[in-house]
Amino acid sequence: MKIAFIGLGNMGGGMAANLVKAGHEVHAFDLSPDALARARDNRCQTYTSVREAVQGAEAVVSMLPNGAIVDSVYGADVIGQTPTSALLLDCSTIDVDTARKVEAAARAAGYAMVDAPVSGGIAAANGGTLTFMVGGSAEAFARAEPILAAMGKAVIHAGVSGAGQAAKICNNMILGATMIATCEAFAMADKLGLDLQTFFDISSKASGQSWSMTSYCPVPGVGPQSPADNGYQGGFAAALMLKDLKLAMEAAQGAGAQVPMGQRAEELYARFAEAGNGGLDFSAIIKTL
Ligand code: NAD
């Protein structure tokens, strides 16, 4: 299949490479010359504009930083430029309202479009083990599934347009809050004189267990290998966690949802990022507790 891929950054670069490995012809574009060079190394054909990359495409996949950019790229250079038979898949993490607005504009112009944000970081993007949560019609999902399956281990239909983004921010709101709760508990266990490996052995098999503890323990040398064992480098940047929590707070306000724990997590990650820690893995917030 001829697939245009827009946004070849930390995540998109590996995803585009996996589409090539699956036998697709990938027509790639990014504003960054370095990203384009890496895409060429991964056997993508590169172009000098979005419009050129989407010519004659059967599908367009995007992995971009935010909703404003997704809106402008689709509005100016995808809708009306690529054949209406092309399926449009936006995998960026953006706000639900913009996802729905872009899909409505695409549908009005005759396209099928899905929002398909991902869970899993750069390693999962490179390894083809992302989880996709997909919003869109049943027909659009059926067309999207085989394309996304080439880049992930799970592709789940979340519901109508925007439902993928809704699932993503609700999931990451849990993640932000449970990470802080886990960090607090380890910091307090330490102050109470508990051995932290012993506390892990107990709590990871008891009701305090969570992904933040058992798969991503914030304490160096405890639990499986995690960014804590690497000076909190790599992993999922605190700045990206803050981005997702801000999207969650916006969505909560729009929907009239009460989210006191999510709100507190957003405040704490904002403070952490303002102190210059946005580039550290989000589990590094344990240093402040
Ligand atoms: P990134 O900044 O590394 O990549 C974004 C790329 O988009 C950059 O290469 C940039 O040059 C390009 N770009 C920006 N504007 C463009 C335009 N107008 N046209 C073409 N290219 C343009 O970001 P990333 O880490 O790859 O994240 C991408 C998306 O994935 C974000 O929405 C992020 O929230 C989401 N996400 C990231 C992670 C992660 O761990 N990094 C995990 C899950 C989801």
CSV table of C-alpha atoms and ligand atoms in Angstrom, one decimal:
chain,number,residue,atom,x,y,z
A,1,MET,CA,0.0,0.0,0.0
A,2,LYS,CA,1.2,3.5,-0.7
A,3,ILE,CA,1.2,5.3,2.7
A,4,ALA,CA,2.1,9.0,3.3
A,5,PHE,CA,3.7,9.5,6.7
A,6,ILE,CA,3.8,13.0,8.2
A,7,GLY,CA,5.9,13.6,11.4
A,8,LEU,CA,9.0,11.5,11.6
A,9,GLY,CA,10.2,12.4,15.1
A,10,ASN,CA,11.0,10.2,18.1
A,11,MET,CA,7.8,8.2,17.6
A,12,GLY,CA,7.0,8.6,13.9
A,13,GLY,CA,10.5,7.7,12.7
A,14,GLY,CA,10.2,4.1,14.1
A,15,MET,CA,6.6,3.8,13.1
A,16,ALA,CA,7.3,4.7,9.5
A,17,ALA,CA,10.2,2.2,9.4
A,18,ASN,CA,7.9,-0.6,10.6
A,19,LEU,CA,5.4,0.2,7.8
A,20,VAL,CA,8.3,-0.2,5.3
A,21,LYS,CA,9.2,-3.5,7.0
A,22,ALA,CA,5.6,-4.7,6.6
A,23,GLY,CA,6.0,-4.2,2.8
A,24,HIS,CA,4.3,-0.7,2.4
A,25,GLU,CA,5.7,2.0,0.2
A,26,VAL,CA,6.1,4.9,2.6
A,27,HIS,CA,6.1,8.5,1.3
A,28,ALA,CA,7.5,10.6,4.2
A,29,PHE,CA,7.6,14.2,5.2
A,30,ASP,CA,8.9,16.1,8.2
A,31,LEU,CA,10.1,19.7,8.7
A,32,SER,CA,13.4,18.4,10.1
A,33,PRO,CA,16.1,17.5,7.6
A,34,ASP,CA,17.6,15.1,10.3
A,35,ALA,CA,14.3,13.3,10.5
A,36,LEU,CA,14.1,13.0,6.8
A,37,ALA,CA,17.6,11.6,6.6
A,38,ARG,CA,16.7,8.9,9.2
A,39,ALA,CA,13.6,8.1,7.2
A,40,ARG,CA,15.7,7.6,4.0
A,41,ASP,CA,18.0,5.3,5.9
A,42,ASN,CA,14.9,3.3,6.8
A,43,ARG,CA,13.9,3.0,3.1
A,44,CYS,CA,11.1,5.6,3.1
A,45,GLN,CA,10.8,7.9,0.1
A,46,THR,CA,11.1,11.5,1.3
A,47,TYR,CA,9.5,14.6,0.0
A,48,THR,CA,9.9,18.4,0.5
A,49,SER,CA,6.2,19.1,1.5
A,50,VAL,CA,3.2,17.5,2.9
A,51,ARG,CA,1.3,18.1,-0.4
A,52,GLU,CA,3.9,16.2,-2.4
A,53,ALA,CA,4.0,13.3,0.1
A,54,VAL,CA,0.3,12.7,0.0
A,55,GLN,CA,-0.1,12.7,-3.8
A,56,GLY,CA,-1.8,9.5,-4.8
A,57,ALA,CA,-1.7,8.0,-1.3
A,58,GLU,CA,-4.0,5.1,-0.2
A,59,ALA,CA,-3.5,6.1,3.4
A,60,VAL,CA,-2.1,9.1,5.3
A,61,VAL,CA,-0.6,8.6,8.8
A,62,SER,CA,0.4,11.5,11.0
A,63,MET,CA,2.4,11.6,14.2
A,64,LEU,CA,2.7,15.3,15.1
A,65,PRO,CA,3.3,17.3,18.3
A,66,ASN,CA,-0.1,18.9,19.0
A,67,GLY,CA,-3.7,19.7,17.9
A,68,ALA,CA,-2.9,23.1,16.3
A,69,ILE,CA,-0.4,21.5,14.0
A,70,VAL,CA,-2.6,18.5,13.2
A,71,ASP,CA,-5.4,20.9,12.4
A,72,SER,CA,-3.3,23.1,10.1
A,73,VAL,CA,-1.5,20.2,8.3
A,74,TYR,CA,-4.8,18.4,7.5
A,75,GLY,CA,-6.7,21.6,6.7
A,76,ALA,CA,-4.1,23.1,4.4
A,77,ASP,CA,-2.2,20.2,2.9
A,78,VAL,CA,-4.0,16.8,3.3
A,79,ILE,CA,-7.8,17.4,2.8
A,80,GLY,CA,-8.4,18.1,-0.8
A,81,GLN,CA,-4.8,17.2,-1.8
A,82,THR,CA,-4.8,13.4,-1.4
A,83,PRO,CA,-7.4,11.2,-3.1
A,84,THR,CA,-10.7,10.9,-1.2
A,85,SER,CA,-10.2,7.1,-1.3
A,86,ALA,CA,-7.3,7.6,1.1
A,87,LEU,CA,-7.9,6.6,4.7
A,88,LEU,CA,-6.6,9.3,7.1
A,89,LEU,CA,-5.1,8.2,10.5
A,90,ASP,CA,-3.9,10.7,13.0
A,91,CYS,CA,-1.8,8.9,15.7
A,92,SER,CA,-0.7,12.1,17.6
A,93,THR,CA,-2.0,12.8,21.1
A,94,ILE,CA,-4.3,15.8,20.8
A,95,ASP,CA,-7.4,17.2,22.4
A,96,VAL,CA,-10.7,15.5,21.7
A,97,ASP,CA,-12.4,18.6,20.3
A,98,THR,CA,-9.7,19.1,17.6
A,99,ALA,CA,-9.7,15.4,16.7
A,100,ARG,CA,-13.5,15.6,16.1
A,101,LYS,CA,-13.2,18.9,14.2
A,102,VAL,CA,-10.5,17.6,11.8
A,103,GLU,CA,-12.5,14.3,11.3
A,104,ALA,CA,-15.7,16.3,10.5
A,105,ALA,CA,-13.8,18.4,8.0
A,106,ALA,CA,-12.3,15.3,6.4
A,107,ARG,CA,-15.7,13.5,6.3
A,108,ALA,CA,-17.4,16.6,4.7
A,109,ALA,CA,-14.7,16.4,2.0
A,110,GLY,CA,-15.4,12.7,1.4
A,111,TYR,CA,-12.7,11.0,3.5
A,112,ALA,CA,-12.8,8.4,6.2
A,113,MET,CA,-10.6,9.3,9.2
A,114,VAL,CA,-9.7,7.8,12.5
A,115,ASP,CA,-7.9,9.2,15.6
A,116,ALA,CA,-5.5,6.5,16.7
A,117,PRO,CA,-3.3,7.7,19.6
A,118,VAL,CA,-0.8,5.3,21.1
A,119,SER,CA,0.3,3.9,24.4
A,120,GLY,CA,4.0,2.9,24.6
A,121,GLY,CA,7.0,5.1,24.1
A,122,ILE,CA,9.9,5.4,21.7
A,123,ALA,CA,11.1,1.8,22.3
A,124,ALA,CA,7.6,0.5,21.5
A,125,ALA,CA,7.4,2.7,18.4
A,126,ASN,CA,10.8,1.3,17.2
A,127,GLY,CA,9.9,-2.3,18.1
A,128,GLY,CA,6.4,-2.2,16.6
A,129,THR,CA,4.7,-3.0,19.9
A,130,LEU,CA,2.5,0.1,20.4
A,131,THR,CA,-1.1,-0.1,21.6
A,132,PHE,CA,-3.5,1.9,19.4
A,133,MET,CA,-6.8,3.2,20.7
A,134,VAL,CA,-8.9,4.1,17.8
A,135,GLY,CA,-11.9,6.5,17.4
A,136,GLY,CA,-14.0,6.4,14.3
A,137,SER,CA,-16.8,4.5,12.4
A,138,ALA,CA,-16.7,0.7,12.3
A,139,GLU,CA,-15.9,0.8,8.6
A,140,ALA,CA,-13.0,3.2,9.1
A,141,PHE,CA,-11.7,1.1,12.0
A,142,ALA,CA,-11.8,-2.1,9.8
A,143,ARG,CA,-9.7,-0.3,7.2
A,144,ALA,CA,-7.3,1.2,9.8
A,145,GLU,CA,-6.7,-2.0,11.7
A,146,PRO,CA,-4.3,-3.8,9.3
A,147,ILE,CA,-2.2,-0.6,8.8
A,148,LEU,CA,-1.9,0.0,12.5
A,149,ALA,CA,-1.2,-3.7,13.3
A,150,ALA,CA,2.0,-3.3,11.3
A,151,MET,CA,3.2,-0.8,14.0
A,152,GLY,CA,1.7,-2.3,17.2
A,153,LYS,CA,0.8,-5.3,19.3
A,154,ALA,CA,-2.8,-4.2,20.0
A,155,VAL,CA,-5.3,-2.2,18.0
A,156,ILE,CA,-8.5,-1.5,19.9
A,157,HIS,CA,-11.7,0.2,18.7
A,158,ALA,CA,-12.5,2.8,21.4
A,159,GLY,CA,-15.7,4.1,19.8
A,160,VAL,CA,-16.8,7.1,17.6
A,161,SER,CA,-14.5,9.8,16.4
A,162,GLY,CA,-12.5,11.3,19.3
A,163,ALA,CA,-12.9,8.2,21.5
A,164,GLY,CA,-9.3,7.2,20.9
A,165,GLN,CA,-8.1,10.5,22.3
A,166,ALA,CA,-10.6,10.3,25.2
A,167,ALA,CA,-9.3,6.8,26.1
A,168,LYS,CA,-5.7,8.0,25.8
A,169,ILE,CA,-6.0,11.0,28.2
A,170,CYS,CA,-8.1,9.0,30.7
A,171,ASN,CA,-5.5,6.3,30.7
A,172,ASN,CA,-2.6,8.7,31.2
A,173,MET,CA,-4.5,10.6,33.9
A,174,ILE,CA,-4.5,7.3,35.8
A,175,LEU,CA,-0.8,6.8,35.0
A,176,GLY,CA,0.2,10.3,36.3
A,177,ALA,CA,-1.7,10.0,39.5
A,178,THR,CA,-0.6,6.4,40.2
A,179,MET,CA,3.0,7.3,39.5
A,180,ILE,CA,2.9,10.1,42.1
A,181,ALA,CA,1.1,7.9,44.6
A,182,THR,CA,3.7,5.2,44.1
A,183,CYS,CA,6.6,7.7,44.5
A,184,GLU,CA,5.0,9.0,47.7
A,185,ALA,CA,4.6,5.5,49.2
A,186,PHE,CA,8.3,4.6,48.4
A,187,ALA,CA,9.5,7.9,49.9
A,188,MET,CA,7.4,7.4,53.0
A,189,ALA,CA,8.4,3.7,53.4
A,190,ASP,CA,12.0,4.9,53.3
A,191,LYS,CA,11.4,7.4,56.0
A,192,LEU,CA,9.7,4.8,58.1
A,193,GLY,CA,12.8,2.6,57.9
A,194,LEU,CA,11.5,-0.1,55.5
A,195,ASP,CA,13.8,-1.7,53.1
A,196,LEU,CA,12.6,-0.6,49.7
A,197,GLN,CA,13.1,-3.9,47.9
A,198,THR,CA,11.1,-5.6,50.7
A,199,PHE,CA,8.4,-3.0,50.4
A,200,PHE,CA,8.3,-3.6,46.6
A,201,ASP,CA,8.1,-7.4,47.2
A,202,ILE,CA,5.1,-6.9,49.5
A,203,SER,CA,3.2,-4.1,47.7
A,204,SER,CA,3.7,-5.5,44.2
A,205,LYS,CA,1.8,-8.6,45.4
A,206,ALA,CA,-0.7,-6.6,47.5
A,207,SER,CA,-3.5,-4.1,46.8
A,208,GLY,CA,-1.1,-1.2,46.3
A,209,GLN,CA,0.2,-2.8,43.1
A,210,SER,CA,0.0,-0.8,39.8
A,211,TRP,CA,1.8,-0.6,36.5
A,212,SER,CA,3.8,2.3,37.9
A,213,MET,CA,5.1,0.1,40.6
A,214,THR,CA,5.6,-3.3,38.9
A,215,SER,CA,6.6,-2.4,35.4
A,216,TYR,CA,8.1,1.0,35.9
A,217,CYS,CA,9.3,1.2,39.5
A,218,PRO,CA,10.6,4.8,40.3
A,219,VAL,CA,13.3,3.6,42.7
A,220,PRO,CA,16.7,2.7,41.3
A,221,GLY,CA,17.7,-1.0,41.7
A,222,VAL,CA,14.2,-2.1,42.7
A,223,GLY,CA,11.8,-4.0,40.4
A,224,PRO,CA,12.4,-4.6,36.7
A,225,GLN,CA,14.8,-2.4,34.6
A,226,SER,CA,13.3,1.1,34.3
A,227,PRO,CA,14.4,4.7,33.6
A,228,ALA,CA,15.2,5.0,37.4
A,229,ASP,CA,18.1,2.6,36.8
A,230,ASN,CA,19.4,4.9,34.1
A,231,GLY,CA,19.4,8.2,35.9
A,232,TYR,CA,15.8,8.9,34.8
A,233,GLN,CA,17.0,9.3,31.2
A,234,GLY,CA,14.9,8.0,28.3
A,235,GLY,CA,11.4,6.7,29.0
A,236,PHE,CA,8.4,9.0,29.0
A,237,ALA,CA,9.4,12.6,29.5
A,238,ALA,CA,7.8,14.5,32.3
A,239,ALA,CA,7.0,17.3,29.8
A,240,LEU,CA,4.9,14.8,27.8
A,241,MET,CA,3.1,13.6,30.9
A,242,LEU,CA,2.3,17.2,31.6
A,243,LYS,CA,1.0,17.7,28.1
A,244,ASP,CA,-1.3,14.7,28.5
A,245,LEU,CA,-2.5,15.9,31.9
A,246,LYS,CA,-3.3,19.3,30.6
A,247,LEU,CA,-5.3,17.7,27.8
A,248,ALA,CA,-7.1,15.6,30.4
A,249,MET,CA,-7.9,18.7,32.5
A,250,GLU,CA,-9.3,20.6,29.4
A,251,ALA,CA,-11.4,17.6,28.6
A,252,ALA,CA,-12.6,17.2,32.2
A,253,GLN,CA,-13.7,20.8,32.3
A,254,GLY,CA,-15.5,20.5,29.0
A,255,ALA,CA,-17.3,17.4,30.1
A,256,GLY,CA,-18.1,18.6,33.7
A,257,ALA,CA,-16.1,15.7,35.2
A,258,GLN,CA,-14.7,15.9,38.7
A,259,VAL,CA,-11.0,14.9,38.6
A,260,PRO,CA,-9.3,16.1,41.9
A,261,MET,CA,-6.5,13.5,41.7
A,262,GLY,CA,-5.8,14.2,38.0
A,263,GLN,CA,-5.8,17.9,38.8
A,264,ARG,CA,-3.3,17.5,41.6
A,265,ALA,CA,-1.1,15.4,39.3
A,266,GLU,CA,-1.2,18.1,36.7
A,267,GLU,CA,-0.2,20.7,39.3
A,268,LEU,CA,2.7,18.6,40.6
A,269,TYR,CA,4.0,17.8,37.1
A,270,ALA,CA,3.7,21.5,36.1
A,271,ARG,CA,5.9,22.5,39.1
A,272,PHE,CA,8.3,19.7,38.3
A,273,ALA,CA,8.7,20.8,34.6
A,274,GLU,CA,8.9,24.5,35.6
A,275,ALA,CA,11.9,23.6,37.8
A,276,GLY,CA,13.7,22.4,34.7
A,277,ASN,CA,13.0,18.7,34.9
A,278,GLY,CA,10.7,18.3,31.8
A,279,GLY,CA,13.3,16.3,30.0
A,280,LEU,CA,13.6,13.7,32.7
A,281,ASP,CA,11.5,10.5,32.8
A,282,PHE,CA,8.2,11.2,34.6
A,283,SER,CA,9.1,8.8,37.4
A,284,ALA,CA,11.9,11.2,38.4
A,285,ILE,CA,9.2,13.2,40.3
A,286,ILE,CA,10.1,10.9,43.2
A,287,LYS,CA,13.1,13.2,43.8
A,288,THR,CA,10.7,15.9,44.9
A,289,LEU,CA,9.0,13.8,47.5
B,1,NAD,P1,8.7,14.7,18.3
B,1,NAD,O1,8.8,16.1,18.6
B,1,NAD,O2,9.9,13.9,18.4
B,1,NAD,O3,8.2,14.5,16.7
B,1,NAD,C1,7.3,15.3,16.1
B,1,NAD,C2,7.8,15.6,14.7
B,1,NAD,O4,6.8,16.3,14.0
B,1,NAD,C3,9.1,16.3,14.6
B,1,NAD,O5,10.1,15.6,13.9
B,1,NAD,C4,8.7,17.6,13.9
B,1,NAD,O6,9.8,18.1,13.1
B,1,NAD,C5,7.5,17.2,13.1
B,1,NAD,N1,6.7,18.3,12.7
B,1,NAD,C6,6.2,19.3,13.4
B,1,NAD,N2,5.4,20.1,12.7
B,1,NAD,C7,5.3,19.5,11.5
B,1,NAD,C8,4.7,19.9,10.2
B,1,NAD,N3,3.9,21.0,10.2
B,1,NAD,N4,4.8,19.1,9.2
B,1,NAD,C9,5.6,18.0,9.3
B,1,NAD,N5,6.3,17.6,10.4
B,1,NAD,C10,6.1,18.4,11.4
B,1,NAD,O7,7.5,14.1,19.1
B,1,NAD,P2,7.2,12.5,19.4
B,1,NAD,O8,7.8,12.2,20.7
B,1,NAD,O9,7.5,11.7,18.2
B,1,NAD,O10,5.6,12.6,19.7
B,1,NAD,C11,4.7,12.7,18.6
B,1,NAD,C12,3.3,12.5,19.1
B,1,NAD,O11,3.2,11.3,19.8
B,1,NAD,C13,2.9,13.6,20.2
B,1,NAD,O12,1.6,13.9,19.9
B,1,NAD,C14,3.1,12.9,21.5
B,1,NAD,O13,2.3,13.4,22.5
B,1,NAD,C15,2.7,11.5,21.2
B,1,NAD,N6,3.3,10.4,22.0
B,1,NAD,C16,4.7,10.5,22.3
B,1,NAD,C17,5.2,9.5,23.1
B,1,NAD,C18,6.7,9.5,23.5
B,1,NAD,O14,7.1,8.7,24.4
B,1,NAD,N7,7.5,10.3,22.9
B,1,NAD,C19,4.4,8.4,23.6
B,1,NAD,C20,3.0,8.4,23.3
B,1,NAD,C21,2.5,9.4,22.5
